[in-house]
């Protein structure tokens, strides 16, 4: 059982908007530690998608955006494309456990 | 451009010690936090531990009794040792760099380690 809770799966049609939630607690996201998001394509290493709750590294399309509220964070993907089909993970820092990940969410593009 | 590369045996026998090394190229290891993360087949990511160039290290409490992470600054490398392995330790092992706000901004490609006799 992961410290950060994500839905196991989400889906959407091309062009639609999907969101993925990440629920933490007062010892991680709620304590002020940033939430970060990763995209993992099959057979590859995770790639940093969003850092510091809302920031995109260079090269990440602005279709991807992040937000944080209280003990939770969210990843939104607009204008869904077939190439977005992947696993998505949230990550934060926990005052007791150090680095922690969500269980991952599989995005299916219908 | 900084790159990370894992190396080590792909097969380890039960009860033995898993040993991996991560080589940092294109930049110095003498800054940032350097971590090991693993992913069992078909499952999610699990943080194993980190080290700093000073040699200090912190581990996931669930693995702490079996893990040692060390750094060799002269070689620009850091290493993982996981003792008394079982089949449950079969996973792809990634090395990664943690940035200023504790995000993993750089990853190695990962290496599959299978625990089997």
PDB file of C-alpha atoms in Angstrom:
ATOM      1  CA  UNK A   1       0.000   0.000   0.000  1.00  0.00           C
ATOM      2  CA  UNK A   2       1.525   3.266  -1.157  1.00  0.00           C
ATOM      3  CA  UNK A   3       1.869   6.350   1.023  1.00  0.00           C
ATOM      4  CA  UNK A   4       0.420   8.451  -1.804  1.00  0.00           C
ATOM      5  CA  UNK A   5      -2.885   7.223  -3.240  1.00  0.00           C
ATOM      6  CA  UNK A   6      -3.629   7.319  -6.971  1.00  0.00           C
ATOM      7  CA  UNK A   7      -6.466   5.764  -8.972  1.00  0.00           C
ATOM      8  CA  UNK A   8      -5.247   2.564 -10.670  1.00  0.00           C
ATOM      9  CA  UNK A   9      -6.532   3.628 -14.056  1.00  0.00           C
ATOM     10  CA  UNK A  10      -8.091   6.468 -16.011  1.00  0.00           C
ATOM     11  CA  UNK A  11      -9.127   6.708 -19.633  1.00  0.00           C
ATOM     12  CA  UNK A  12     -10.200   9.259 -22.182  1.00  0.00           C
ATOM     13  CA  UNK A  13     -10.783   9.737 -25.869  1.00  0.00           C
ATOM     14  CA  UNK A  14      -8.360  11.654 -28.075  1.00  0.00           C
ATOM     15  CA  UNK A  15      -8.755  15.388 -27.567  1.00  0.00           C
ATOM     16  CA  UNK A  16     -10.392  15.050 -24.168  1.00  0.00           C
ATOM     17  CA  UNK A  17      -9.129  16.172 -20.766  1.00  0.00           C
ATOM     18  CA  UNK A  18      -8.259  13.752 -17.986  1.00  0.00           C
ATOM     19  CA  UNK A  19      -7.083  14.297 -14.439  1.00  0.00           C
ATOM     20  CA  UNK A  20      -5.157  12.036 -12.093  1.00  0.00           C
ATOM     21  CA  UNK A  21      -5.341  12.601  -8.369  1.00  0.00           C
ATOM     22  CA  UNK A  22      -2.674  11.982  -5.739  1.00  0.00           C
ATOM     23  CA  UNK A  23      -3.808  11.955  -2.131  1.00  0.00           C
ATOM     24  CA  UNK A  24      -1.233  12.283   0.621  1.00  0.00           C
ATOM     25  CA  UNK A  25      -1.240  13.365   4.251  1.00  0.00           C
ATOM     26  CA  UNK A  26       0.001  15.991   6.672  1.00  0.00           C
ATOM     27  CA  UNK A  27       3.436  14.372   6.743  1.00  0.00           C
ATOM     28  CA  UNK A  28       4.103  14.797   3.027  1.00  0.00           C
ATOM     29  CA  UNK A  29       2.082  16.942   0.596  1.00  0.00           C
ATOM     30  CA  UNK A  30       0.119  18.542   3.422  1.00  0.00           C
ATOM     31  CA  UNK A  31       3.349  19.411   5.236  1.00  0.00           C
ATOM     32  CA  UNK A  32       4.367  21.659   2.380  1.00  0.00           C
ATOM     33  CA  UNK A  33       6.570  19.264   0.440  1.00  0.00           C
ATOM     34  CA  UNK A  34       6.173  19.554  -3.302  1.00  0.00           C
ATOM     35  CA  UNK A  35       4.392  17.013  -5.460  1.00  0.00           C
ATOM     36  CA  UNK A  36       6.120  15.819  -8.617  1.00  0.00           C
ATOM     37  CA  UNK A  37       4.794  13.754 -11.506  1.00  0.00           C
ATOM     38  CA  UNK A  38       6.451  11.217 -13.793  1.00  0.00           C
ATOM     39  CA  UNK A  39       5.440   9.599 -17.066  1.00  0.00           C
ATOM     40  CA  UNK A  40       6.623   6.062 -17.717  1.00  0.00           C
ATOM     41  CA  UNK A  41       6.255   4.587 -21.180  1.00  0.00           C
ATOM     42  CA  UNK A  42       6.457   0.780 -21.446  1.00  0.00           C
ATOM     43  CA  UNK A  43       9.964  -0.560 -20.975  1.00  0.00           C
ATOM     44  CA  UNK A  44      11.505   2.817 -20.191  1.00  0.00           C
ATOM     45  CA  UNK A  45      12.619   4.766 -17.163  1.00  0.00           C
ATOM     46  CA  UNK A  46      10.239   7.292 -15.623  1.00  0.00           C
ATOM     47  CA  UNK A  47      10.521  10.806 -17.006  1.00  0.00           C
ATOM     48  CA  UNK A  48       9.962  13.921 -14.901  1.00  0.00           C
ATOM     49  CA  UNK A  49       6.761  15.556 -16.134  1.00  0.00           C
ATOM     50  CA  UNK A  50       5.861  18.122 -13.458  1.00  0.00           C
ATOM     51  CA  UNK A  51       8.024  19.330 -10.575  1.00  0.00           C
ATOM     52  CA  UNK A  52       7.296  21.629  -7.684  1.00  0.00           C
ATOM     53  CA  UNK A  53       3.538  21.019  -7.970  1.00  0.00           C
ATOM     54  CA  UNK A  54       3.037  23.096 -11.120  1.00  0.00           C
ATOM     55  CA  UNK A  55       6.271  23.441 -13.108  1.00  0.00           C
ATOM     56  CA  UNK A  56       7.092  21.751 -16.414  1.00  0.00           C
ATOM     57  CA  UNK A  57      10.673  20.829 -17.348  1.00  0.00           C
ATOM     58  CA  UNK A  58      11.874  22.081 -20.697  1.00  0.00           C
ATOM     59  CA  UNK A  59      10.375  20.066 -23.519  1.00  0.00           C
ATOM     60  CA  UNK A  60       7.204  18.956 -21.735  1.00  0.00           C
ATOM     61  CA  UNK A  61       4.135  20.157 -23.656  1.00  0.00           C
ATOM     62  CA  UNK A  62       1.837  22.652 -21.953  1.00  0.00           C
ATOM     63  CA  UNK A  63      -0.972  20.103 -22.331  1.00  0.00           C
ATOM     64  CA  UNK A  64       0.349  18.750 -19.037  1.00  0.00           C
ATOM     65  CA  UNK A  65      -0.314  20.760 -15.894  1.00  0.00           C
ATOM     66  CA  UNK A  66      -0.173  20.185 -12.168  1.00  0.00           C
ATOM     67  CA  UNK A  67      -1.893  21.589  -9.126  1.00  0.00           C
ATOM     68  CA  UNK A  68      -1.845  21.129  -5.369  1.00  0.00           C
ATOM     69  CA  UNK A  69      -4.431  21.718  -2.674  1.00  0.00           C
ATOM     70  CA  UNK A  70      -4.086  20.745   0.957  1.00  0.00           C
ATOM     71  CA  UNK A  71      -2.907  17.158   1.203  1.00  0.00           C
ATOM     72  CA  UNK A  72      -3.544  16.342  -2.471  1.00  0.00           C
ATOM     73  CA  UNK A  73      -2.118  17.041  -5.891  1.00  0.00           C
ATOM     74  CA  UNK A  74      -3.481  16.560  -9.387  1.00  0.00           C
ATOM     75  CA  UNK A  75      -2.142  16.082 -12.880  1.00  0.00           C
ATOM     76  CA  UNK A  76      -4.254  17.285 -15.800  1.00  0.00           C
ATOM     77  CA  UNK A  77      -3.739  16.336 -19.419  1.00  0.00           C
ATOM     78  CA  UNK A  78      -5.671  18.263 -22.055  1.00  0.00           C
ATOM     79  CA  UNK A  79      -5.980  17.500 -25.735  1.00  0.00           C
ATOM     80  CA  UNK A  80      -5.314  13.833 -25.068  1.00  0.00           C
ATOM     81  CA  UNK A  81      -3.139  12.097 -27.659  1.00  0.00           C
ATOM     82  CA  UNK A  82      -2.424   8.426 -28.325  1.00  0.00           C
ATOM     83  CA  UNK A  83       1.213   8.963 -27.321  1.00  0.00           C
ATOM     84  CA  UNK A  84       0.080   9.973 -23.819  1.00  0.00           C
ATOM     85  CA  UNK A  85      -0.866   6.355 -23.070  1.00  0.00           C
ATOM     86  CA  UNK A  86       1.491   5.462 -20.234  1.00  0.00           C
ATOM     87  CA  UNK A  87       1.783   4.979 -16.492  1.00  0.00           C
ATOM     88  CA  UNK A  88       1.856   8.122 -14.354  1.00  0.00           C
ATOM     89  CA  UNK A  89       3.325   8.372 -10.862  1.00  0.00           C
ATOM     90  CA  UNK A  90       3.190  11.109  -8.261  1.00  0.00           C
ATOM     91  CA  UNK A  91       6.023  11.537  -5.767  1.00  0.00           C
ATOM     92  CA  UNK A  92       6.716  13.679  -2.740  1.00  0.00           C
ATOM     93  CA  UNK A  93       8.854  13.766   0.372  1.00  0.00           C
ATOM     94  CA  UNK A  94       7.588  12.497   3.703  1.00  0.00           C
ATOM     95  CA  UNK A  95       8.913  13.745   7.029  1.00  0.00           C
ATOM     96  CA  UNK A  96       9.017  10.183   8.385  1.00  0.00           C
ATOM     97  CA  UNK A  97       9.662   8.047   5.330  1.00  0.00           C
ATOM     98  CA  UNK A  98      11.772  10.287   3.046  1.00  0.00           C
ATOM     99  CA  UNK A  99      10.930   9.915  -0.653  1.00  0.00           C
ATOM    100  CA  UNK A 100       7.520   8.369  -1.376  1.00  0.00           C
ATOM    101  CA  UNK A 101       5.641   7.453  -4.543  1.00  0.00           C
ATOM    102  CA  UNK A 102       2.035   6.891  -5.468  1.00  0.00           C
ATOM    103  CA  UNK A 103       1.010   3.457  -6.697  1.00  0.00           C
ATOM    104  CA  UNK A 104       0.779   4.661 -10.283  1.00  0.00           C
ATOM    105  CA  UNK A 105      -2.085   5.290 -12.690  1.00  0.00           C
ATOM    106  CA  UNK A 106      -2.419   3.646 -16.078  1.00  0.00           C
ATOM    107  CA  UNK A 107      -3.777   6.053 -18.667  1.00  0.00           C
ATOM    108  CA  UNK A 108      -5.607   4.475 -21.589  1.00  0.00           C
ATOM    109  CA  UNK A 109      -6.401   6.547 -24.660  1.00  0.00           C
ATOM    110  CA  UNK A 110      -9.586   5.109 -26.109  1.00  0.00           C
TER     111      UNK A 110
ATOM    112  CA  UNK B   1      24.831  16.442 -20.461  1.00  0.00           C
ATOM    113  CA  UNK B   2      24.746  14.393 -17.285  1.00  0.00           C
ATOM    114  CA  UNK B   3      23.891  10.726 -17.703  1.00  0.00           C
ATOM    115  CA  UNK B   4      23.447   7.822 -15.305  1.00  0.00           C
ATOM    116  CA  UNK B   5      24.220   4.180 -16.069  1.00  0.00           C
ATOM    117  CA  UNK B   6      23.524   1.178 -13.865  1.00  0.00           C
ATOM    118  CA  UNK B   7      25.749  -1.897 -13.984  1.00  0.00           C
ATOM    119  CA  UNK B   8      25.909  -5.207 -12.183  1.00  0.00           C
ATOM    120  CA  UNK B   9      24.797  -8.849 -12.334  1.00  0.00           C
ATOM    121  CA  UNK B  10      21.381  -9.553 -13.771  1.00  0.00           C
ATOM    122  CA  UNK B  11      20.938 -12.761 -11.779  1.00  0.00           C
ATOM    123  CA  UNK B  12      21.429 -13.235  -8.053  1.00  0.00           C
ATOM    124  CA  UNK B  13      20.805 -16.366  -5.997  1.00  0.00           C
ATOM    125  CA  UNK B  14      18.410 -16.322  -3.029  1.00  0.00           C
ATOM    126  CA  UNK B  15      20.064 -15.383   0.295  1.00  0.00           C
ATOM    127  CA  UNK B  16      22.995 -13.734  -1.499  1.00  0.00           C
ATOM    128  CA  UNK B  17      23.819 -10.038  -1.893  1.00  0.00           C
ATOM    129  CA  UNK B  18      22.656  -7.916  -4.807  1.00  0.00           C
ATOM    130  CA  UNK B  19      25.308  -5.385  -5.844  1.00  0.00           C
ATOM    131  CA  UNK B  20      24.830  -2.600  -8.365  1.00  0.00           C
ATOM    132  CA  UNK B  21      26.822   0.460  -9.355  1.00  0.00           C
ATOM    133  CA  UNK B  22      25.643   3.695 -10.938  1.00  0.00           C
ATOM    134  CA  UNK B  23      28.170   5.702 -12.940  1.00  0.00           C
ATOM    135  CA  UNK B  24      27.583   9.426 -13.329  1.00  0.00           C
ATOM    136  CA  UNK B  25      29.000  10.849 -16.547  1.00  0.00           C
ATOM    137  CA  UNK B  26      29.063  14.389 -17.884  1.00  0.00           C
ATOM    138  CA  UNK B  27      28.955  15.983 -14.450  1.00  0.00           C
ATOM    139  CA  UNK B  28      30.198  15.737 -10.876  1.00  0.00           C
ATOM    140  CA  UNK B  29      28.685  13.533  -8.209  1.00  0.00           C
ATOM    141  CA  UNK B  30      29.779  16.083  -5.608  1.00  0.00           C
ATOM    142  CA  UNK B  31      26.380  17.713  -5.316  1.00  0.00           C
ATOM    143  CA  UNK B  32      22.742  16.631  -5.340  1.00  0.00           C
ATOM    144  CA  UNK B  33      21.266  13.553  -3.677  1.00  0.00           C
ATOM    145  CA  UNK B  34      21.780  10.226  -5.444  1.00  0.00           C
ATOM    146  CA  UNK B  35      19.130   7.532  -5.064  1.00  0.00           C
ATOM    147  CA  UNK B  36      18.253   3.966  -5.899  1.00  0.00           C
ATOM    148  CA  UNK B  37      14.665   3.146  -6.848  1.00  0.00           C
ATOM    149  CA  UNK B  38      13.234  -0.202  -7.867  1.00  0.00           C
ATOM    150  CA  UNK B  39      10.197  -1.483  -9.742  1.00  0.00           C
ATOM    151  CA  UNK B  40       9.062  -5.120  -9.507  1.00  0.00           C
ATOM    152  CA  UNK B  41       7.657  -6.494 -12.772  1.00  0.00           C
ATOM    153  CA  UNK B  42       4.214  -5.034 -13.402  1.00  0.00           C
ATOM    154  CA  UNK B  43       4.250  -3.003 -10.194  1.00  0.00           C
ATOM    155  CA  UNK B  44       4.958   0.528  -9.010  1.00  0.00           C
ATOM    156  CA  UNK B  45       8.063   2.429  -7.964  1.00  0.00           C
ATOM    157  CA  UNK B  46       9.721   1.960  -4.580  1.00  0.00           C
ATOM    158  CA  UNK B  47      12.401   4.295  -3.232  1.00  0.00           C
ATOM    159  CA  UNK B  48      15.262   2.300  -1.704  1.00  0.00           C
ATOM    160  CA  UNK B  49      17.563   4.983  -0.335  1.00  0.00           C
ATOM    161  CA  UNK B  50      19.906   7.852  -1.104  1.00  0.00           C
ATOM    162  CA  UNK B  51      23.417   8.977  -0.528  1.00  0.00           C
ATOM    163  CA  UNK B  52      25.182  12.301  -0.638  1.00  0.00           C
ATOM    164  CA  UNK B  53      28.735  12.894  -1.812  1.00  0.00           C
ATOM    165  CA  UNK B  54      29.784  13.250   1.832  1.00  0.00           C
ATOM    166  CA  UNK B  55      28.895   9.601   2.335  1.00  0.00           C
ATOM    167  CA  UNK B  56      25.799  10.124   4.435  1.00  0.00           C
ATOM    168  CA  UNK B  57      22.869   7.872   3.536  1.00  0.00           C
ATOM    169  CA  UNK B  58      19.212   7.353   4.395  1.00  0.00           C
ATOM    170  CA  UNK B  59      17.154   4.284   3.629  1.00  0.00           C
ATOM    171  CA  UNK B  60      13.550   3.222   3.197  1.00  0.00           C
ATOM    172  CA  UNK B  61      12.538   1.908   6.637  1.00  0.00           C
ATOM    173  CA  UNK B  62      11.134  -1.243   5.041  1.00  0.00           C
ATOM    174  CA  UNK B  63      14.560  -2.152   3.598  1.00  0.00           C
ATOM    175  CA  UNK B  64      16.877  -0.461   6.068  1.00  0.00           C
ATOM    176  CA  UNK B  65      18.111  -3.656   7.735  1.00  0.00           C
ATOM    177  CA  UNK B  66      19.356  -5.099   4.433  1.00  0.00           C
ATOM    178  CA  UNK B  67      20.572  -2.067   2.451  1.00  0.00           C
ATOM    179  CA  UNK B  68      23.831  -0.178   2.157  1.00  0.00           C
ATOM    180  CA  UNK B  69      24.349   2.673  -0.304  1.00  0.00           C
ATOM    181  CA  UNK B  70      27.832   4.087  -0.682  1.00  0.00           C
ATOM    182  CA  UNK B  71      29.553   6.685  -2.833  1.00  0.00           C
ATOM    183  CA  UNK B  72      32.943   6.744  -4.554  1.00  0.00           C
ATOM    184  CA  UNK B  73      33.528  10.364  -5.506  1.00  0.00           C
ATOM    185  CA  UNK B  74      36.878   9.665  -7.169  1.00  0.00           C
ATOM    186  CA  UNK B  75      35.110   7.349  -9.612  1.00  0.00           C
ATOM    187  CA  UNK B  76      31.939   9.441  -9.880  1.00  0.00           C
ATOM    188  CA  UNK B  77      29.964   6.374  -8.825  1.00  0.00           C
ATOM    189  CA  UNK B  78      27.546   5.297  -6.131  1.00  0.00           C
ATOM    190  CA  UNK B  79      26.592   1.754  -5.267  1.00  0.00           C
ATOM    191  CA  UNK B  80      23.803  -0.366  -3.830  1.00  0.00           C
ATOM    192  CA  UNK B  81      24.125  -3.523  -1.767  1.00  0.00           C
ATOM    193  CA  UNK B  82      20.998  -5.442  -0.794  1.00  0.00           C
ATOM    194  CA  UNK B  83      21.637  -8.437   1.440  1.00  0.00           C
ATOM    195  CA  UNK B  84      19.727 -11.688   1.916  1.00  0.00           C
ATOM    196  CA  UNK B  85      17.679 -11.318  -1.247  1.00  0.00           C
ATOM    197  CA  UNK B  86      14.549 -13.303  -2.045  1.00  0.00           C
ATOM    198  CA  UNK B  87      12.358 -13.594  -5.125  1.00  0.00           C
ATOM    199  CA  UNK B  88      10.465 -10.525  -3.867  1.00  0.00           C
ATOM    200  CA  UNK B  89      13.574  -8.453  -4.631  1.00  0.00           C
ATOM    201  CA  UNK B  90      13.318  -9.245  -8.342  1.00  0.00           C
ATOM    202  CA  UNK B  91      12.878  -5.861  -9.995  1.00  0.00           C
ATOM    203  CA  UNK B  92      14.213  -3.286 -12.395  1.00  0.00           C
ATOM    204  CA  UNK B  93      16.621  -1.165 -10.371  1.00  0.00           C
ATOM    205  CA  UNK B  94      17.040   2.494 -11.324  1.00  0.00           C
ATOM    206  CA  UNK B  95      19.588   5.003 -10.128  1.00  0.00           C
ATOM    207  CA  UNK B  96      18.401   8.595 -10.084  1.00  0.00           C
ATOM    208  CA  UNK B  97      19.423  12.128  -9.155  1.00  0.00           C
ATOM    209  CA  UNK B  98      17.282  14.183  -6.802  1.00  0.00           C
ATOM    210  CA  UNK B  99      17.137  17.899  -7.520  1.00  0.00           C
ATOM    211  CA  UNK B 100      16.724  20.992  -5.387  1.00  0.00           C
ATOM    212  CA  UNK B 101      13.125  20.352  -4.378  1.00  0.00           C
ATOM    213  CA  UNK B 102      13.595  16.610  -4.028  1.00  0.00           C
ATOM    214  CA  UNK B 103      12.304  15.675  -7.451  1.00  0.00           C
ATOM    215  CA  UNK B 104      14.034  12.932  -9.424  1.00  0.00           C
ATOM    216  CA  UNK B 105      15.133  14.925 -12.448  1.00  0.00           C
ATOM    217  CA  UNK B 106      17.533  12.427 -13.972  1.00  0.00           C
ATOM    218  CA  UNK B 107      17.235   8.640 -14.240  1.00  0.00           C
ATOM    219  CA  UNK B 108      19.372   5.776 -15.465  1.00  0.00           C
ATOM    220  CA  UNK B 109      17.829   3.403 -17.973  1.00  0.00           C
ATOM    221  CA  UNK B 110      17.343   0.737 -15.318  1.00  0.00           C
ATOM    222  CA  UNK B 111      18.664  -2.798 -14.981  1.00  0.00           C
ATOM    223  CA  UNK B 112      16.645  -5.938 -14.356  1.00  0.00           C
ATOM    224  CA  UNK B 113      17.858  -8.071 -11.476  1.00  0.00           C
ATOM    225  CA  UNK B 114      16.299 -11.494 -11.102  1.00  0.00           C
ATOM    226  CA  UNK B 115      16.614 -13.449  -7.873  1.00  0.00           C
ATOM    227  CA  UNK B 116      16.572 -17.127  -8.683  1.00  0.00           C
ATOM    228  CA  UNK B 117      18.575 -20.256  -8.028  1.00  0.00           C
TER     229      UNK B 117
END
